[in-house]
PDB file of C-alpha atoms in Angstrom:
ATOM      1  CA  MET A  21      -4.275 -16.385  10.843  1.00  0.00           C
ATOM      2  CA  ILE A  22      -1.943 -13.661   9.661  1.00  0.00           C
ATOM      3  CA  ASP A  23       1.604 -13.832   8.334  1.00  0.00           C
ATOM      4  CA  LEU A  24       3.825 -10.794   8.898  1.00  0.00           C
ATOM      5  CA  VAL A  25       6.251  -9.772   6.146  1.00  0.00           C
ATOM      6  CA  VAL A  26       8.463  -6.688   6.217  1.00  0.00           C
ATOM      7  CA  SER A  27      10.387  -5.155   3.336  1.00  0.00           C
ATOM      8  CA  GLN A  28      13.916  -4.090   4.253  1.00  0.00           C
ATOM      9  CA  GLY A  29      15.433  -3.815   0.804  1.00  0.00           C
ATOM     10  CA  ARG A  30      15.445  -0.546  -1.100  1.00  0.00           C
ATOM     11  CA  VAL A  31      12.492  -0.312  -3.486  1.00  0.00           C
ATOM     12  CA  ALA A  32      12.929   3.125  -5.071  1.00  0.00           C
ATOM     13  CA  ASP A  33      13.411   4.772  -1.652  1.00  0.00           C
ATOM     14  CA  ARG A  34      14.246   8.444  -2.029  1.00  0.00           C
ATOM     15  CA  THR A  35      14.290   9.125   1.712  1.00  0.00           C
ATOM     16  CA  ALA A  36      16.283   7.517   4.507  1.00  0.00           C
ATOM     17  CA  GLY A  37      13.434   6.950   6.965  1.00  0.00           C
ATOM     18  CA  ALA A  38      11.205   4.478   5.135  1.00  0.00           C
ATOM     19  CA  ILE A  39      13.247   1.317   5.696  1.00  0.00           C
ATOM     20  CA  PRO A  40      13.698   1.859   9.465  1.00  0.00           C
ATOM     21  CA  GLY A  41      10.075   3.012   9.652  1.00  0.00           C
ATOM     22  CA  ALA A  42       8.898  -0.261   8.163  1.00  0.00           C
ATOM     23  CA  LEU A  43      10.962  -2.264  10.632  1.00  0.00           C
ATOM     24  CA  LEU A  44       9.718  -0.307  13.654  1.00  0.00           C
ATOM     25  CA  THR A  45       6.118  -0.851  12.540  1.00  0.00           C
ATOM     26  CA  ALA A  46       6.596  -4.535  11.776  1.00  0.00           C
ATOM     27  CA  GLU A  47       8.318  -5.239  15.076  1.00  0.00           C
ATOM     28  CA  ALA A  48       5.459  -3.558  16.929  1.00  0.00           C
ATOM     29  CA  LEU A  49       2.927  -5.624  14.996  1.00  0.00           C
ATOM     30  CA  ALA A  50       4.870  -8.799  15.756  1.00  0.00           C
ATOM     31  CA  GLU A  51       4.788  -7.973  19.454  1.00  0.00           C
ATOM     32  CA  ARG A  52       1.087  -7.108  19.294  1.00  0.00           C
ATOM     33  CA  THR A  53       0.067 -10.287  17.451  1.00  0.00           C
ATOM     34  CA  GLY A  54       2.622 -12.801  18.695  1.00  0.00           C
ATOM     35  CA  ARG A  55       3.400 -13.727  15.091  1.00  0.00           C
ATOM     36  CA  ALA A  56       6.889 -14.333  13.707  1.00  0.00           C
ATOM     37  CA  LEU A  57       8.265 -11.682  11.388  1.00  0.00           C
ATOM     38  CA  ARG A  58       9.638 -12.584   7.949  1.00  0.00           C
ATOM     39  CA  VAL A  59      12.228 -10.048   6.844  1.00  0.00           C
ATOM     40  CA  VAL A  60      12.882  -9.607   3.132  1.00  0.00           C
ATOM     41  CA  GLY A  61      15.819  -7.675   1.701  1.00  0.00           C
ATOM     42  CA  GLU A  62      18.886  -5.860   2.974  1.00  0.00           C
ATOM     43  CA  PRO A  63      18.853  -2.086   3.605  1.00  0.00           C
ATOM     44  CA  SER A  64      20.769   0.225   1.317  1.00  0.00           C
ATOM     45  CA  ALA A  65      21.031   3.982   1.026  1.00  0.00           C
ATOM     46  CA  ALA A  66      18.229   6.121  -0.339  1.00  0.00           C
ATOM     47  CA  LEU A  67      18.779   7.541  -3.797  1.00  0.00           C
ATOM     48  CA  THR A  68      16.873   9.861  -6.106  1.00  0.00           C
ATOM     49  CA  ASP A  69      16.908   7.852  -9.299  1.00  0.00           C
ATOM     50  CA  ASP A  70      14.593   7.260 -12.228  1.00  0.00           C
ATOM     51  CA  TRP A  71      12.142   4.352 -12.215  1.00  0.00           C
ATOM     52  CA  SER A  72      14.158   2.687 -14.988  1.00  0.00           C
ATOM     53  CA  GLU A  73      17.122   2.458 -12.608  1.00  0.00           C
ATOM     54  CA  ALA A  74      15.189   1.806  -9.402  1.00  0.00           C
ATOM     55  CA  LEU A  75      13.183  -1.086 -10.834  1.00  0.00           C
ATOM     56  CA  PRO A  76      16.076  -3.444 -11.690  1.00  0.00           C
ATOM     57  CA  ALA A  77      17.844  -2.484  -8.458  1.00  0.00           C
ATOM     58  CA  ALA A  78      14.785  -3.659  -6.509  1.00  0.00           C
ATOM     59  CA  ALA A  79      14.428  -6.987  -8.326  1.00  0.00           C
ATOM     60  CA  ALA A  80      15.719  -9.232  -5.537  1.00  0.00           C
ATOM     61  CA  THR A  81      13.586  -7.557  -2.868  1.00  0.00           C
ATOM     62  CA  LEU A  82      10.469  -7.639  -5.034  1.00  0.00           C
ATOM     63  CA  THR A  83      11.005 -11.318  -5.790  1.00  0.00           C
ATOM     64  CA  GLY A  84      11.441 -12.079  -2.100  1.00  0.00           C
ATOM     65  CA  LEU A  85       8.274 -10.188  -1.186  1.00  0.00           C
ATOM     66  CA  ARG A  86       6.325 -11.944  -3.913  1.00  0.00           C
ATOM     67  CA  ASP A  87       7.481 -15.344  -2.709  1.00  0.00           C
ATOM     68  CA  ALA A  88       6.674 -14.602   0.933  1.00  0.00           C
ATOM     69  CA  VAL A  89       3.180 -13.292   0.214  1.00  0.00           C
ATOM     70  CA  ALA A  90       2.472 -16.068  -2.308  1.00  0.00           C
ATOM     71  CA  GLU A  91       3.354 -18.702   0.292  1.00  0.00           C
ATOM     72  CA  SER A  92       0.999 -17.095   2.776  1.00  0.00           C
ATOM     73  CA  LEU A  93      -1.864 -16.968   0.280  1.00  0.00           C
ATOM     74  CA  ALA A  94      -1.275 -20.531  -0.860  1.00  0.00           C
ATOM     75  CA  ALA A  95      -1.452 -21.680   2.758  1.00  0.00           C
ATOM     76  CA  GLY A  96      -4.813 -19.987   3.240  1.00  0.00           C
ATOM     77  CA  ARG A  97      -3.494 -17.348   5.626  1.00  0.00           C
ATOM     78  CA  THR A  98      -3.818 -13.574   5.536  1.00  0.00           C
ATOM     79  CA  PRO A  99      -0.590 -11.758   4.644  1.00  0.00           C
ATOM     80  CA  VAL A 100       0.179  -8.469   6.346  1.00  0.00           C
ATOM     81  CA  MET A 101       3.042  -6.748   4.539  1.00  0.00           C
ATOM     82  CA  VAL A 102       4.809  -3.753   6.039  1.00  0.00           C
ATOM     83  CA  ALA A 103       6.631  -1.965   3.243  1.00  0.00           C
ATOM     84  CA  ASN A 104       9.085   0.873   3.047  1.00  0.00           C
ATOM     85  CA  THR A 105       7.565   2.258  -0.159  1.00  0.00           C
ATOM     86  CA  CYS A 106       4.400   1.720  -2.145  1.00  0.00           C
ATOM     87  CA  ALA A 107       6.545   0.375  -4.974  1.00  0.00           C
ATOM     88  CA  ALA A 108       6.852  -2.852  -2.980  1.00  0.00           C
ATOM     89  CA  SER A 109       3.294  -3.582  -4.120  1.00  0.00           C
ATOM     90  CA  LEU A 110       4.638  -4.326  -7.583  1.00  0.00           C
ATOM     91  CA  ALA A 111       5.239  -7.740  -6.001  1.00  0.00           C
ATOM     92  CA  THR A 112       1.792  -8.205  -4.493  1.00  0.00           C
ATOM     93  CA  LEU A 113      -0.858  -6.741  -6.790  1.00  0.00           C
ATOM     94  CA  PRO A 114      -0.348  -9.469  -9.439  1.00  0.00           C
ATOM     95  CA  LEU A 115      -0.850 -12.032  -6.655  1.00  0.00           C
ATOM     96  CA  VAL A 116      -4.167 -10.415  -5.779  1.00  0.00           C
ATOM     97  CA  ALA A 117      -5.212 -10.747  -9.418  1.00  0.00           C
ATOM     98  CA  ARG A 118      -4.235 -14.424  -9.427  1.00  0.00           C
ATOM     99  CA  HIS A 119      -5.525 -15.591  -6.045  1.00  0.00           C
ATOM    100  CA  HIS A 120      -8.457 -13.192  -5.539  1.00  0.00           C
ATOM    101  CA  PRO A 121      -9.448 -11.951  -9.015  1.00  0.00           C
ATOM    102  CA  GLY A 122     -12.740 -10.462  -7.867  1.00  0.00           C
ATOM    103  CA  ALA A 123     -11.351  -8.629  -4.860  1.00  0.00           C
ATOM    104  CA  VAL A 124     -11.690  -4.901  -4.429  1.00  0.00           C
ATOM    105  CA  VAL A 125      -8.319  -3.221  -3.946  1.00  0.00           C
ATOM    106  CA  LEU A 126      -8.682  -0.356  -1.486  1.00  0.00           C
ATOM    107  CA  TRP A 127      -5.701   1.856  -2.242  1.00  0.00           C
ATOM    108  CA  ILE A 128      -5.846   4.167   0.778  1.00  0.00           C
ATOM    109  CA  ASP A 129      -3.436   6.867  -0.338  1.00  0.00           C
ATOM    110  CA  ALA A 130      -3.253  10.576  -1.043  1.00  0.00           C
ATOM    111  CA  HIS A 131      -1.976   9.660  -4.508  1.00  0.00           C
ATOM    112  CA  GLY A 132      -3.379   7.529  -7.306  1.00  0.00           C
ATOM    113  CA  ASP A 133      -0.030   5.867  -8.129  1.00  0.00           C
ATOM    114  CA  PHE A 134      -1.470   5.411 -11.633  1.00  0.00           C
ATOM    115  CA  ASN A 135       1.226   7.033 -13.726  1.00  0.00           C
ATOM    116  CA  THR A 136       3.116   5.202 -16.443  1.00  0.00           C
ATOM    117  CA  PRO A 137       6.532   5.747 -18.021  1.00  0.00           C
ATOM    118  CA  ALA A 138       4.754   7.930 -20.578  1.00  0.00           C
ATOM    119  CA  THR A 139       3.010  10.185 -18.041  1.00  0.00           C
ATOM    120  CA  THR A 140       5.309  10.415 -15.020  1.00  0.00           C
ATOM    121  CA  TRP A 141       7.024  13.771 -14.593  1.00  0.00           C
ATOM    122  CA  SER A 142       8.988  12.720 -11.478  1.00  0.00           C
ATOM    123  CA  GLY A 143      10.258   9.342 -12.662  1.00  0.00           C
ATOM    124  CA  TYR A 144       9.291   7.922  -9.266  1.00  0.00           C
ATOM    125  CA  LEU A 145       8.558   4.201  -9.337  1.00  0.00           C
ATOM    126  CA  GLY A 146       6.156   4.383  -6.406  1.00  0.00           C
ATOM    127  CA  GLY A 147       3.862   6.630  -8.413  1.00  0.00           C
ATOM    128  CA  MET A 148       3.421   3.956 -11.091  1.00  0.00           C
ATOM    129  CA  VAL A 149       2.659   0.824  -9.091  1.00  0.00           C
ATOM    130  CA  VAL A 150      -1.134   0.536  -9.464  1.00  0.00           C
ATOM    131  CA  ALA A 151      -0.907   1.197 -13.190  1.00  0.00           C
ATOM    132  CA  ALA A 152       1.654  -1.614 -13.453  1.00  0.00           C
ATOM    133  CA  GLY A 153      -0.589  -4.012 -11.533  1.00  0.00           C
ATOM    134  CA  CYS A 154      -3.381  -3.164 -13.968  1.00  0.00           C
ATOM    135  CA  GLY A 155      -1.150  -3.835 -16.972  1.00  0.00           C
ATOM    136  CA  LEU A 156      -0.816  -0.286 -18.284  1.00  0.00           C
ATOM    137  CA  TRP A 157       2.932  -0.802 -18.431  1.00  0.00           C
ATOM    138  CA  ASP A 158       5.202  -3.815 -17.952  1.00  0.00           C
ATOM    139  CA  SER A 159       7.152  -3.816 -14.687  1.00  0.00           C
ATOM    140  CA  GLY A 160       8.403  -7.348 -15.276  1.00  0.00           C
ATOM    141  CA  HIS A 161       6.672  -8.499 -12.091  1.00  0.00           C
ATOM    142  CA  GLY A 162       3.246  -9.334 -13.476  1.00  0.00           C
ATOM    143  CA  ALA A 163      -0.142  -7.688 -13.808  1.00  0.00           C
ATOM    144  CA  GLY A 164      -3.728  -8.873 -14.232  1.00  0.00           C
ATOM    145  CA  LEU A 165      -5.504  -6.533 -11.845  1.00  0.00           C
ATOM    146  CA  ASP A 166      -8.845  -5.255 -13.146  1.00  0.00           C
ATOM    147  CA  PRO A 167      -8.721  -1.447 -12.752  1.00  0.00           C
ATOM    148  CA  ARG A 168     -12.489  -1.420 -12.214  1.00  0.00           C
ATOM    149  CA  ASN A 169     -11.831  -3.262  -8.940  1.00  0.00           C
ATOM    150  CA  VAL A 170      -9.481  -0.526  -7.682  1.00  0.00           C
ATOM    151  CA  VAL A 171     -10.734   2.217  -5.383  1.00  0.00           C
ATOM    152  CA  ILE A 172      -8.423   5.090  -4.400  1.00  0.00           C
ATOM    153  CA  VAL A 173      -9.489   6.125  -0.889  1.00  0.00           C
ATOM    154  CA  GLY A 174      -8.491   9.575   0.356  1.00  0.00           C
ATOM    155  CA  GLY A 175      -7.012  10.541  -3.013  1.00  0.00           C
ATOM    156  CA  ARG A 176      -6.309  14.248  -3.430  1.00  0.00           C
ATOM    157  CA  ASP A 177      -2.943  14.732  -5.174  1.00  0.00           C
ATOM    158  CA  ILE A 178      -3.374  13.340  -8.675  1.00  0.00           C
ATOM    159  CA  ASP A 179      -1.663  14.562 -11.839  1.00  0.00           C
ATOM    160  CA  ASP A 180      -3.833  15.645 -14.777  1.00  0.00           C
ATOM    161  CA  ALA A 181      -2.535  12.926 -17.109  1.00  0.00           C
ATOM    162  CA  GLU A 182      -2.875  10.391 -14.304  1.00  0.00           C
ATOM    163  CA  GLN A 183      -6.501  11.446 -13.740  1.00  0.00           C
ATOM    164  CA  GLU A 184      -7.197  10.871 -17.421  1.00  0.00           C
ATOM    165  CA  LEU A 185      -5.882   7.310 -17.089  1.00  0.00           C
ATOM    166  CA  LEU A 186      -7.893   6.695 -13.931  1.00  0.00           C
ATOM    167  CA  ASP A 187     -11.064   7.894 -15.659  1.00  0.00           C
ATOM    168  CA  ALA A 188     -10.386   5.966 -18.853  1.00  0.00           C
ATOM    169  CA  HIS A 189      -9.850   2.685 -17.018  1.00  0.00           C
ATOM    170  CA  GLY A 190     -12.721   2.944 -14.565  1.00  0.00           C
ATOM    171  CA  VAL A 191     -10.761   3.420 -11.348  1.00  0.00           C
ATOM    172  CA  ARG A 192     -12.903   5.019  -8.651  1.00  0.00           C
ATOM    173  CA  VAL A 193     -11.365   7.843  -6.628  1.00  0.00           C
ATOM    174  CA  LEU A 194     -12.918   8.829  -3.310  1.00  0.00           C
ATOM    175  CA  ASP A 195     -11.620  12.148  -2.051  1.00  0.00           C
ATOM    176  CA  PRO A 196     -11.250  12.524   1.732  1.00  0.00           C
ATOM    177  CA  GLY A 197     -14.753  13.917   2.106  1.00  0.00           C
ATOM    178  CA  ALA A 198     -16.257  10.893   0.358  1.00  0.00           C
ATOM    179  CA  SER A 199     -14.012   8.375   2.132  1.00  0.00           C
ATOM    180  CA  THR A 200     -16.456   7.312   4.815  1.00  0.00           C
ATOM    181  CA  PRO A 201     -16.977   3.806   6.229  1.00  0.00           C
ATOM    182  CA  GLU A 202     -20.466   3.817   4.748  1.00  0.00           C
ATOM    183  CA  ARG A 203     -19.296   4.730   1.236  1.00  0.00           C
ATOM    184  CA  VAL A 204     -16.400   2.282   1.277  1.00  0.00           C
ATOM    185  CA  SER A 205     -18.652  -0.511   2.552  1.00  0.00           C
ATOM    186  CA  GLU A 206     -21.127   0.288  -0.217  1.00  0.00           C
ATOM    187  CA  VAL A 207     -18.402   0.045  -2.869  1.00  0.00           C
ATOM    188  CA  VAL A 208     -16.960  -3.189  -1.465  1.00  0.00           C
ATOM    189  CA  GLY A 209     -20.280  -4.904  -0.839  1.00  0.00           C
ATOM    190  CA  ASP A 210     -19.871  -8.607  -0.157  1.00  0.00           C
ATOM    191  CA  ARG A 211     -16.681  -8.979  -2.182  1.00  0.00           C
ATOM    192  CA  GLU A 212     -13.227  -9.790  -0.889  1.00  0.00           C
ATOM    193  CA  VAL A 213     -10.936  -6.860  -0.297  1.00  0.00           C
ATOM    194  CA  TRP A 214      -7.193  -6.221  -0.428  1.00  0.00           C
ATOM    195  CA  ILE A 215      -6.147  -3.188   1.598  1.00  0.00           C
ATOM    196  CA  HIS A 216      -3.149  -0.941   0.995  1.00  0.00           C
ATOM    197  CA  ILE A 217      -2.461   2.018   3.291  1.00  0.00           C
ATOM    198  CA  ASP A 218       0.103   4.704   2.554  1.00  0.00           C
ATOM    199  CA  TRP A 219       0.354   6.920   5.628  1.00  0.00           C
ATOM    200  CA  ASP A 220       0.406  10.056   3.505  1.00  0.00           C
ATOM    201  CA  VAL A 221      -3.359   9.517   3.248  1.00  0.00           C
ATOM    202  CA  LEU A 222      -3.500  11.106   6.703  1.00  0.00           C
ATOM    203  CA  GLU A 223      -3.597  14.766   7.511  1.00  0.00           C
ATOM    204  CA  PRO A 224       0.099  15.589   8.058  1.00  0.00           C
ATOM    205  CA  GLY A 225       1.196  15.295  11.660  1.00  0.00           C
ATOM    206  CA  PRO A 226       0.551  12.068  13.575  1.00  0.00           C
ATOM    207  CA  VAL A 227       2.423   9.720  11.225  1.00  0.00           C
ATOM    208  CA  PRO A 228       5.362  11.256   9.335  1.00  0.00           C
ATOM    209  CA  ALA A 229       5.379  10.428   5.635  1.00  0.00           C
ATOM    210  CA  ALA A 230       7.755  11.507   2.905  1.00  0.00           C
ATOM    211  CA  TYR A 231       5.114  12.909   0.543  1.00  0.00           C
ATOM    212  CA  ARG A 232       2.727  14.833   2.788  1.00  0.00           C
ATOM    213  CA  VAL A 233      -0.430  16.356   1.359  1.00  0.00           C
ATOM    214  CA  PRO A 234      -2.757  18.628   3.377  1.00  0.00           C
ATOM    215  CA  GLY A 235      -6.442  17.876   3.671  1.00  0.00           C
ATOM    216  CA  GLY A 236      -6.155  14.214   4.586  1.00  0.00           C
ATOM    217  CA  LEU A 237      -8.020  11.763   6.753  1.00  0.00           C
ATOM    218  CA  LEU A 238      -7.528  11.385  10.495  1.00  0.00           C
ATOM    219  CA  PRO A 239      -6.269   8.098  11.956  1.00  0.00           C
ATOM    220  CA  ALA A 240      -9.649   7.416  13.559  1.00  0.00           C
ATOM    221  CA  GLN A 241     -11.339   7.813  10.172  1.00  0.00           C
ATOM    222  CA  VAL A 242      -9.056   5.235   8.570  1.00  0.00           C
ATOM    223  CA  GLY A 243      -9.607   2.949  11.554  1.00  0.00           C
ATOM    224  CA  ALA A 244     -13.369   3.287  11.132  1.00  0.00           C
ATOM    225  CA  ILE A 245     -13.098   2.272   7.463  1.00  0.00           C
ATOM    226  CA  LEU A 246     -11.127  -0.826   8.444  1.00  0.00           C
ATOM    227  CA  GLY A 247     -13.528  -1.645  11.237  1.00  0.00           C
ATOM    228  CA  ALA A 248     -16.514  -1.508   8.883  1.00  0.00           C
ATOM    229  CA  LEU A 249     -15.142  -4.425   6.846  1.00  0.00           C
ATOM    230  CA  ARG A 250     -15.925  -7.992   7.829  1.00  0.00           C
ATOM    231  CA  PRO A 251     -12.713  -9.865   8.663  1.00  0.00           C
ATOM    232  CA  GLU A 252     -13.651 -12.773   6.408  1.00  0.00           C
ATOM    233  CA  GLN A 253     -13.649 -10.350   3.462  1.00  0.00           C
ATOM    234  CA  VAL A 254     -10.034  -9.307   3.975  1.00  0.00           C
ATOM    235  CA  ALA A 255      -7.578 -11.164   1.754  1.00  0.00           C
ATOM    236  CA  GLY A 256      -4.535  -9.119   2.785  1.00  0.00           C
ATOM    237  CA  LEU A 257      -3.227  -5.881   4.240  1.00  0.00           C
ATOM    238  CA  GLU A 258      -0.289  -3.705   3.226  1.00  0.00           C
ATOM    239  CA  ILE A 259       0.946  -0.649   5.104  1.00  0.00           C
ATOM    240  CA  ALA A 260       3.716   1.577   3.843  1.00  0.00           C
ATOM    241  CA  GLU A 261       5.624   4.843   4.024  1.00  0.00           C
ATOM    242  CA  LEU A 262       6.195   5.617   7.706  1.00  0.00           C
ATOM    243  CA  GLU A 263       9.133   8.001   7.584  1.00  0.00           C
ATOM    244  CA  ALA A 264      11.088   7.301  10.766  1.00  0.00           C
ATOM    245  CA  THR A 265      12.924  10.281  12.194  1.00  0.00           C
ATOM    246  CA  GLY A 266      15.255   8.596  14.668  1.00  0.00           C
ATOM    247  CA  THR A 267      13.684  10.594  17.504  1.00  0.00           C
ATOM    248  CA  PRO A 268      11.251   9.730  20.328  1.00  0.00           C
ATOM    249  CA  ALA A 269       8.450  10.853  17.986  1.00  0.00           C
ATOM    250  CA  ASP A 270       8.813   7.522  16.188  1.00  0.00           C
ATOM    251  CA  ALA A 271       7.261   5.680  19.125  1.00  0.00           C
ATOM    252  CA  SER A 272       4.209   7.937  18.999  1.00  0.00           C
ATOM    253  CA  ALA A 273       3.846   7.416  15.242  1.00  0.00           C
ATOM    254  CA  VAL A 274       4.028   3.630  15.587  1.00  0.00           C
ATOM    255  CA  ALA A 275       1.476   3.734  18.404  1.00  0.00           C
ATOM    256  CA  THR A 276      -0.850   5.724  16.121  1.00  0.00           C
ATOM    257  CA  ILE A 277      -0.401   3.152  13.360  1.00  0.00           C
ATOM    258  CA  LEU A 278      -1.179   0.275  15.706  1.00  0.00           C
ATOM    259  CA  ALA A 279      -4.284   2.025  16.999  1.00  0.00           C
ATOM    260  CA  THR A 280      -5.429   2.753  13.450  1.00  0.00           C
ATOM    261  CA  VAL A 281      -5.144  -0.848  12.214  1.00  0.00           C
ATOM    262  CA  GLU A 282      -6.317  -2.402  15.495  1.00  0.00           C
ATOM    263  CA  PRO A 283      -9.979  -2.710  14.427  1.00  0.00           C
ATOM    264  CA  LEU A 284      -8.827  -5.016  11.634  1.00  0.00           C
ATOM    265  CA  ILE A 285      -5.826  -6.736  13.231  1.00  0.00           C
ATOM    266  CA  SER A 286      -7.836  -7.744  16.280  1.00  0.00           C
ATOM    267  CA  ALA A 287     -10.379  -9.458  14.054  1.00  0.00           C
ATOM    268  CA  LEU A 288      -8.016 -11.400  11.786  1.00  0.00           C
TER     269      LEU A 288
END
């Protein structure tokens, strides 16, 4: 059984569409699954700030997300978190390390999100979240994730210094061409899996995202990866970074998201 959690508090948001995008997606998932929706955080305006300012500002939302997902895991259910930004996973990756220490983390994202305060050139908190979960820097929200259990799926926009860290710590990066259901299934094997999807992993177009990168996967390709996993392997699912536009195109984007995750949602 799944538990639906949606982040509505600002977690380093630099664009105005991520918070409403998360709510639109979560409400559609609640309707699709018949599950109640747990809302965490209160919306506030987007702001281009440094990670050192964004992190303390997000503390209450991150704590609320951690508590909601921890309760779900402790109850033996499968959390599905819909987040505004990838930085919300600062709350969840340490829980994966604690509850499912051998799980493979499929970070389905155009970016590695493996920068640290010493390597980031943008100061963006969302670009540092996996490195924090792996203990390369202290976010204050925990760590413990084994980087050798992390697989970046669809990665194609990675900084040079970030790539050095990924290589040094044994993180596997599958570029879009290598991100096939067969390859992902081979990497995962019989282990548990925690899935994170940032919609910028897609070829720009069907699902608006703030940080678009050409050369991405198609929704059907992501859906095929999800469908190749056995439902009993899946410890949790996170989806993030739909940039709502406030236009009728939002409905089409949400429909694409639902269709993409359907192979997994229907089995959980």
